[in-house]
C-alpha cells in the first residue's frame, strides 16, 4: 500500500465513521421518541450498531423510472377489473362479448395453428402485416373507401387497435405539438399523446338536452369551441366514431367541419373507427378518409377484436397514405415488430369469407349490427323501467344511463375526493353485484363533471345477462321507493 493510498483510505474511514455516527445519533433520537409514543417499543439495545450505521450511510439509492411515466399511471381498467375479481359482480363494464365469435373465424385459427401443409404459419411473418391479411384488408377498405389501397404501403397490421393508436401518435407527434382530443374519449389517447411529448387539447361534445330519454345525436361539438382549439401547433385531432362511450355516429356535416379545420391548419385526422360495422337503423358510418382532400391527411384505425367479436386476439390495423404511415411503421418496427402469424391468417380468412357474403344477411359485418340493435333496444327498456334515463346510442355497443336520481337518494359513501360516478359504480358493484364503468374516466379533469352523472354499460352480452342486469336495477328501484336503502 502506498502512502497516498493509505492516507486516502484513512480519510475515507474517518468520513464513513463520521457519517455513521450521524446516522447512529439520528437513529437513537428516533428510537427514544418511538419508545415514548409506542406501547410496544423495541427492547433496550435494539438501536443500530456502528457497523449497521456505516452500511446505512453508504447504501446507494435505488434507480428511478422515467419521468415521462409520471402522472399517467392510473387506469380505470386496472382498478375496475380488480374490483370485479374481488366482488364477482355481473360484469357489464368491460367491452367484450360473452358469446361465441363466428364459426368460420374460430375454425380458421384452429386450422392455421395445426396446419399440416403450411408449418410456417407458426413462425414469424412480414413485420408490417401478414401478406394474406394486408391483401384482405386492402380489398375490404378499397370497397368501402372507394379507392384502391396498396396493401404493402398503405396498410399496417398492429397488436390491436390500441397499438395502432400508439404507433400513429408516436410516429406523427413531435415534442411541443398539440393534439386535439374530443371528449368523451377512449382513455389511452391522453397518455399516448403525453408519451410522444405532445400536449392534449380537449374539446367536449356537449348535450343539447339532459332530461328524460335522449339520443347520442343530442351530443354535439360547438363549432366556435372546436375552431378555437386549432392553431399552428395542432399536429392532429383524434376522432372516435361511432363513439365509445356515447354511441354517437358523426354525421357527414360534422366530419366536414373537422376536415375543413384540418386542411386549414395542415393537421392530421387520426380516426378511431373500431365500431365501424355497428351502426343502427337510420344511421350510416361516414369515413373521414372519403371526404374531399382528406385521404392524404388521415389515418384510419380498425380492430379485428371488434369486427369479429374476438377481443382476445389483439389484432388491429391502420390504413392511410404512404407518407403518413411511414412514421407509425418505424415505431412498430422497433417495438412490436411483427404480430402473431396464425391469428393474422385467421383474420385474413375471416375477411375473405365476409367479402364473399357481403351484401347478404349471412355477412357478419352486417348481421352483428342487426343482432346488437335488438340488444340495445332491450337494455334501453330495462333502464327506463328501472328509472335510469338512457342516452340511446346510434352505434357501438355501449350505453350511458343517467344516475342523478339514484345518487340523490342513496348514500353511496366512498372517497369524497372521487367523482360521484366512480363512487356509484363501486357502490353498485359491491352492494348490488352489477358492474359498469364511470364515464368521467373518459374526460379531462376540467370536463369530468360532464360525464359524472352517468354510468356506462356494455350490451354485447347474452340476453339472459342483460335481463339479469335489469332485474338488479329494478330491485334497487323498488328498495329506494320503499325506503330500504
XYZ file of C-alpha atoms in Angstrom:
485
model
C 0.000 0.000 0.000
C 1.358 3.407 -0.928
C 1.337 6.324 1.450
C -1.189 8.081 -0.769
C -3.475 5.023 -0.740
C -3.110 4.637 2.997
C -3.892 8.276 3.606
C -6.908 8.092 1.273
C -8.274 5.021 2.992
C -7.814 6.599 6.404
C -9.682 9.719 5.211
C -12.495 7.532 3.765
C -12.651 5.570 7.018
C -12.877 8.747 9.059
C -15.591 10.118 6.746
C -17.540 6.869 6.885
C -17.382 6.741 10.649
C -18.446 10.375 10.895
C -21.415 9.701 8.654
C -22.172 6.566 10.623
C -22.122 8.457 13.919
C -24.564 10.957 12.424
C -26.915 8.163 11.277
C -26.488 6.400 14.623
C -27.267 9.583 16.555
C -30.376 10.228 14.448
C -31.448 6.614 14.894
C -31.073 6.778 18.672
C -33.054 10.013 18.822
C -35.801 8.386 16.733
C -35.716 5.264 18.930
C -36.138 7.366 22.054
C -39.040 9.251 20.542
C -40.571 5.991 19.321
C -40.314 4.463 22.800
C -42.066 7.458 24.300
C -45.006 7.230 21.882
C -45.310 3.497 21.227
C -46.753 0.973 23.729
C -44.758 -1.817 22.054
C -41.324 -0.219 21.715
C -38.293 -2.292 20.959
C -36.213 -3.711 23.769
C -33.170 -1.815 25.020
C -30.059 -2.352 22.956
C -32.002 -2.721 19.683
C -30.632 0.505 18.153
C -28.339 0.064 15.115
C -24.723 -0.770 15.737
C -21.914 1.420 14.375
C -21.350 -1.122 11.562
C -25.054 -1.114 10.626
C -24.977 2.664 10.599
C -21.992 2.636 8.232
C -23.937 0.368 5.877
C -26.998 2.615 6.104
C -24.982 5.735 5.342
C -23.213 4.277 2.307
C -26.084 2.366 0.614
C -26.847 3.784 -2.843
C -30.357 4.981 -3.722
C -32.491 2.775 -5.969
C -32.742 3.552 -9.711
C -35.738 5.656 -10.713
C -38.215 5.122 -13.527
C -38.601 7.515 -16.453
C -40.256 10.818 -15.535
C -42.418 10.578 -18.663
C -44.425 7.849 -16.925
C -45.327 10.121 -14.020
C -48.931 11.265 -13.945
C -50.247 8.613 -16.331
C -50.065 5.594 -14.042
C -53.761 5.332 -13.221
C -56.028 3.176 -15.402
C -59.764 2.775 -14.967
C -59.455 -0.761 -16.378
C -56.869 -1.896 -13.836
C -58.964 -0.521 -10.993
C -62.313 -1.943 -12.034
C -61.062 -5.293 -13.316
C -59.530 -5.754 -9.868
C -62.829 -4.767 -8.262
C -64.657 -7.309 -10.442
C -62.236 -10.026 -9.363
C -62.868 -9.161 -5.723
C -66.669 -8.860 -5.659
C -67.574 -11.033 -8.677
C -70.478 -8.919 -9.991
C -72.446 -9.332 -13.198
C -69.940 -7.513 -15.378
C -71.399 -5.086 -17.908
C -68.310 -2.930 -17.547
C -65.724 -4.295 -19.941
C -66.467 -4.184 -23.654
C -66.316 -7.755 -24.810
C -68.990 -10.263 -25.873
C -69.861 -13.208 -23.663
C -70.976 -15.327 -26.629
C -69.109 -17.172 -29.364
C -67.451 -15.476 -32.338
C -68.395 -16.591 -35.874
C -67.626 -20.260 -36.559
C -65.624 -19.627 -39.721
C -63.269 -17.238 -37.924
C -62.632 -19.511 -34.936
C -62.138 -22.569 -37.144
C -59.681 -20.645 -39.312
C -57.473 -20.028 -36.269
C -57.628 -23.655 -35.209
C -56.699 -24.844 -38.693
C -53.877 -22.307 -39.026
C -52.310 -23.443 -35.757
C -52.306 -27.171 -36.642
C -51.850 -26.937 -40.401
C -50.069 -29.977 -41.858
C -49.450 -28.211 -45.159
C -48.036 -24.839 -44.044
C -45.821 -25.147 -40.983
C -44.601 -21.578 -41.486
C -47.898 -20.270 -40.107
C -46.335 -20.860 -36.674
C -43.284 -18.729 -37.482
C -42.569 -15.031 -37.954
C -44.400 -13.321 -40.773
C -43.915 -9.972 -42.519
C -43.397 -7.225 -39.932
C -45.882 -4.692 -41.318
C -48.584 -7.317 -41.736
C -49.060 -10.912 -42.830
C -49.320 -10.802 -46.664
C -52.655 -12.598 -46.779
C -54.121 -10.244 -44.174
C -52.940 -6.929 -45.639
C -54.313 -8.038 -49.003
C -57.665 -8.891 -47.414
C -57.773 -5.569 -45.527
C -56.918 -3.754 -48.742
C -59.811 -5.412 -50.582
C -62.337 -4.646 -47.829
C -61.403 -0.996 -47.442
C -60.846 -0.319 -51.125
C -64.507 -1.298 -51.499
C -65.839 0.951 -48.718
C -63.475 3.899 -49.202
C -63.876 3.948 -52.973
C -60.191 3.968 -53.927
C -57.513 1.323 -54.394
C -55.497 0.862 -51.211
C -51.978 -0.504 -51.643
C -51.682 -3.473 -49.255
C -47.899 -3.182 -48.924
C -47.531 0.559 -48.302
C -50.927 1.802 -47.125
C -51.846 -0.857 -44.537
C -50.103 -1.595 -41.229
C -51.136 -4.525 -39.006
C -50.707 -3.974 -35.271
C -51.178 -5.686 -31.917
C -54.753 -4.485 -31.600
C -56.208 -1.068 -32.323
C -54.502 0.038 -29.096
C -51.108 -0.347 -30.736
C -52.369 1.203 -33.959
C -53.269 4.315 -31.957
C -49.940 4.262 -30.138
C -47.734 3.973 -33.215
C -49.823 6.534 -35.093
C -49.430 9.095 -32.316
C -45.775 8.274 -31.652
C -44.995 8.270 -35.371
C -46.658 11.625 -36.079
C -46.343 13.805 -32.975
C -43.224 15.772 -32.053
C -42.472 17.314 -28.641
C -44.377 20.578 -28.407
C -47.076 19.565 -30.882
C -50.696 19.847 -29.827
C -53.242 17.073 -30.358
C -56.964 17.804 -30.096
C -58.931 15.088 -28.313
C -62.716 15.128 -28.495
C -64.417 14.174 -25.246
C -65.551 11.656 -24.211
C -62.524 9.702 -25.438
C -61.033 6.253 -25.013
C -58.697 6.705 -22.075
C -55.437 5.666 -23.788
C -55.399 8.727 -26.067
C -54.108 11.123 -23.434
C -51.164 9.097 -22.057
C -50.103 8.203 -25.587
C -50.012 11.875 -26.610
C -48.029 12.732 -23.488
C -45.536 9.904 -24.082
C -44.934 11.351 -27.550
C -44.138 14.726 -25.974
C -47.353 16.274 -27.244
C -49.895 18.431 -25.441
C -53.526 17.229 -25.327
C -56.139 19.889 -26.071
C -59.669 18.909 -25.056
C -62.899 19.777 -26.839
C -66.035 18.152 -25.400
C -69.197 17.014 -27.102
C -71.932 18.824 -25.201
C -75.539 17.649 -24.763
C -78.319 19.785 -26.226
C -80.651 18.287 -23.627
C -80.114 16.260 -20.469
C -83.581 15.460 -19.157
C -85.553 12.313 -19.950
C -84.571 9.728 -22.548
C -82.158 11.301 -25.010
C -80.078 10.250 -28.022
C -76.347 10.224 -28.658
C -77.208 12.509 -31.590
C -78.030 15.185 -28.996
C -74.322 15.444 -28.153
C -72.601 17.867 -30.499
C -69.467 19.944 -30.972
C -69.600 23.697 -30.540
C -68.176 24.978 -33.857
C -66.594 28.035 -32.229
C -65.065 25.977 -29.411
C -63.634 23.482 -31.907
C -62.212 26.195 -34.171
C -60.588 27.932 -31.194
C -58.734 24.721 -30.307
C -56.873 24.673 -33.644
C -53.719 26.692 -34.208
C -50.326 26.455 -35.906
C -49.158 23.886 -33.300
C -52.050 21.480 -33.945
C -50.495 18.334 -35.379
C -53.529 16.081 -35.160
C -57.062 15.545 -33.925
C -58.310 12.178 -32.653
C -61.925 11.362 -33.534
C -63.762 8.216 -32.426
C -66.842 7.339 -34.479
C -69.011 5.543 -33.519
C -68.001 6.937 -30.156
C -67.183 4.995 -27.026
C -68.872 5.500 -24.569
C -71.636 7.664 -26.094
C -72.501 5.660 -29.192
C -72.544 8.859 -31.252
C -72.237 8.364 -35.007
C -70.792 11.525 -36.532
C -72.779 12.963 -39.416
C -71.045 13.908 -42.635
C -71.564 17.597 -41.878
C -69.801 17.242 -38.513
C -66.853 15.473 -40.095
C -66.694 18.094 -42.836
C -66.347 20.787 -40.170
C -63.398 18.903 -38.672
C -61.917 18.218 -42.116
C -62.004 21.895 -43.082
C -60.051 22.824 -39.954
C -57.519 20.017 -40.592
C -56.913 21.378 -44.081
C -56.700 24.975 -42.849
C -54.077 24.144 -40.200
C -52.333 21.278 -42.032
C -53.341 18.788 -39.331
C -53.823 15.018 -39.422
C -57.118 13.312 -38.559
C -56.494 10.122 -36.566
C -59.774 8.272 -36.974
C -60.566 5.590 -34.403
C -63.281 3.657 -36.249
C -63.182 0.316 -34.435
C -67.005 0.207 -34.125
C -67.428 0.989 -37.840
C -69.704 -2.002 -38.594
C -72.051 -1.331 -35.658
C -74.491 1.394 -36.675
C -78.227 1.120 -36.215
C -81.363 1.823 -38.222
C -81.239 5.210 -39.898
C -77.525 5.692 -39.262
C -74.652 5.499 -41.707
C -70.980 5.337 -40.824
C -69.220 8.141 -42.723
C -65.478 7.697 -43.176
C -63.261 10.760 -42.888
C -60.894 9.289 -45.481
C -63.624 9.563 -48.137
C -64.131 13.314 -47.735
C -62.585 15.708 -50.282
C -58.887 16.307 -49.624
C -58.751 14.076 -46.531
C -57.177 10.851 -47.769
C -53.740 12.487 -47.704
C -54.145 13.763 -44.142
C -55.954 10.896 -42.460
C -55.009 7.636 -40.707
C -57.908 5.263 -40.004
C -57.776 2.576 -37.328
C -59.706 -0.696 -37.208
C -59.934 -3.766 -34.985
C -60.378 -7.480 -35.591
C -61.479 -7.801 -31.970
C -64.465 -5.526 -32.555
C -65.148 -6.628 -36.153
C -65.252 -10.369 -35.438
C -66.033 -10.354 -31.688
C -62.598 -11.753 -30.792
C -61.152 -9.098 -28.474
C -58.577 -11.513 -27.052
C -56.875 -11.939 -30.420
C -55.442 -8.401 -30.275
C -55.107 -7.711 -33.989
C -55.726 -4.235 -35.344
C -54.645 -2.131 -38.294
C -54.121 1.350 -39.591
C -54.635 2.376 -43.191
C -53.817 5.628 -44.905
C -51.435 7.307 -47.361
C -47.879 6.004 -47.635
C -46.288 9.256 -46.470
C -48.243 9.250 -43.186
C -47.831 5.531 -42.456
C -44.037 5.710 -42.618
C -43.795 7.117 -39.097
C -46.098 4.539 -37.483
C -44.273 1.786 -39.388
C -40.936 2.835 -37.869
C -42.370 2.833 -34.330
C -43.984 -0.571 -34.898
C -40.772 -1.928 -36.427
C -38.736 -1.025 -33.344
C -41.248 -2.151 -30.726
C -43.682 -4.944 -31.592
C -42.096 -5.641 -34.989
C -44.480 -8.410 -36.030
C -47.828 -9.753 -34.816
C -48.968 -13.325 -34.241
C -48.925 -15.211 -37.544
C -51.738 -17.781 -37.088
C -54.103 -15.119 -35.719
C -53.397 -12.859 -38.698
C -54.025 -15.809 -41.008
C -57.390 -16.473 -39.334
C -58.460 -12.822 -39.558
C -57.468 -12.808 -43.237
C -59.631 -15.854 -43.921
C -62.451 -14.221 -41.964
C -62.348 -11.145 -44.191
C -62.159 -13.270 -47.336
C -65.322 -15.095 -46.263
C -67.050 -11.799 -45.438
C -66.224 -10.445 -48.889
C -67.949 -13.498 -50.400
C -71.016 -12.891 -48.215
C -71.004 -9.080 -48.462
C -74.489 -7.702 -49.017
C -76.242 -10.836 -47.747
C -77.886 -11.493 -44.339
C -75.163 -14.068 -43.595
C -72.399 -11.440 -43.720
C -71.211 -10.941 -40.120
C -70.124 -7.389 -40.896
C -73.815 -6.613 -41.407
C -75.625 -9.173 -39.223
C -73.833 -8.181 -36.000
C -75.403 -4.699 -36.062
C -78.852 -6.239 -36.571
C -78.310 -8.513 -33.570
C -76.940 -5.689 -31.430
C -79.804 -3.343 -32.223
C -82.191 -5.824 -30.582
C -79.955 -5.922 -27.513
C -79.726 -2.130 -27.490
C -83.499 -1.811 -27.526
C -83.736 -4.386 -24.744
C -81.332 -2.564 -22.421
C -82.980 0.795 -23.207
C -86.325 -0.585 -21.964
C -84.710 -2.194 -18.909
C -83.049 1.080 -17.928
C -86.235 3.108 -18.404
C -88.215 0.612 -16.314
C -85.605 0.908 -13.563
C -85.820 4.704 -13.549
C -82.499 5.383 -15.278
C -82.885 7.591 -18.330
C -80.595 6.259 -21.077
C -78.770 8.067 -23.859
C -79.858 5.851 -26.753
C -76.739 5.063 -28.831
C -76.728 5.321 -32.622
C -73.843 2.857 -32.877
C -71.301 0.801 -30.938
C -72.213 -1.477 -28.052
C -72.155 0.802 -25.024
C -74.922 2.832 -23.435
C -74.861 5.649 -20.876
C -77.592 5.969 -18.256
C -78.346 8.991 -16.066
C -77.836 8.115 -12.386
C -78.548 11.526 -10.829
C -81.868 10.444 -9.345
C -80.448 7.303 -7.721
C -77.344 9.040 -6.384
C -79.509 11.735 -4.788
C -81.436 9.085 -2.824
C -78.705 6.610 -1.850
C -75.716 7.080 0.422
C -73.036 5.731 -1.915
C -70.219 6.590 0.505
C -66.676 6.277 -0.805
C -63.867 8.788 -1.019
C -65.364 12.306 -1.243
C -62.381 13.335 -3.355
C -63.541 10.940 -6.090
C -66.156 11.898 -8.647
C -69.616 10.567 -7.855
C -69.765 8.220 -10.877
C -66.644 6.413 -9.587
C -68.207 6.127 -6.138
C -71.557 4.984 -7.508
C -70.028 2.316 -9.761
C -68.077 0.913 -6.809
C -71.164 1.003 -4.593
C -73.278 -0.765 -7.224
C -70.613 -3.443 -7.717
C -70.193 -4.147 -4.020
C -73.780 -3.776 -2.850
C -75.832 -4.939 -5.846
C -73.323 -7.095 -7.729
C -73.667 -5.219 -11.013
C -70.675 -3.505 -12.571
C -70.484 -0.686 -15.079
C -67.783 1.880 -15.811
C -67.655 5.529 -14.642
C -67.799 7.787 -17.734
C -65.801 10.639 -16.192
C -62.770 8.401 -16.835
C -63.241 9.366 -20.496
C -62.864 13.088 -19.773
C -60.113 15.501 -18.827
C -60.224 16.693 -15.193
C -61.609 20.073 -16.260
C -64.570 18.490 -18.067
C -65.187 15.441 -15.857
C -68.390 16.983 -14.485
C -69.995 16.412 -17.915
C -69.660 12.648 -17.522
C -70.068 12.067 -13.792
C -73.875 11.981 -13.890
C -73.861 8.726 -15.871
C -72.811 5.094 -15.796
C -71.653 3.131 -18.827
C -72.938 -0.359 -19.527
C -71.862 -2.753 -22.273
C -74.696 -4.591 -24.039
C -72.823 -7.004 -26.321
C -73.860 -9.702 -23.853
C -76.209 -12.680 -23.826
C -79.859 -11.709 -23.397
C -80.084 -13.576 -20.090
C -77.315 -11.415 -18.644
C -78.935 -8.203 -19.834
C -82.204 -9.415 -18.291
C -80.397 -10.185 -15.032
C -78.944 -6.649 -15.005
C -82.455 -5.291 -15.455
C -83.698 -7.333 -12.508
C -80.909 -5.983 -10.306
C -81.738 -2.398 -11.241
C -85.482 -2.957 -10.774
C -84.851 -4.399 -7.309
C -82.737 -1.341 -6.478
C -85.531 0.979 -7.636
C -88.045 -0.932 -5.501
C -85.828 -0.714 -2.419
C -85.348 3.033 -2.950
C -89.082 3.582 -3.389
C -89.754 1.629 -0.180
C -87.053 3.457 1.747
C -84.948 0.337 2.299
C -81.686 1.825 1.016
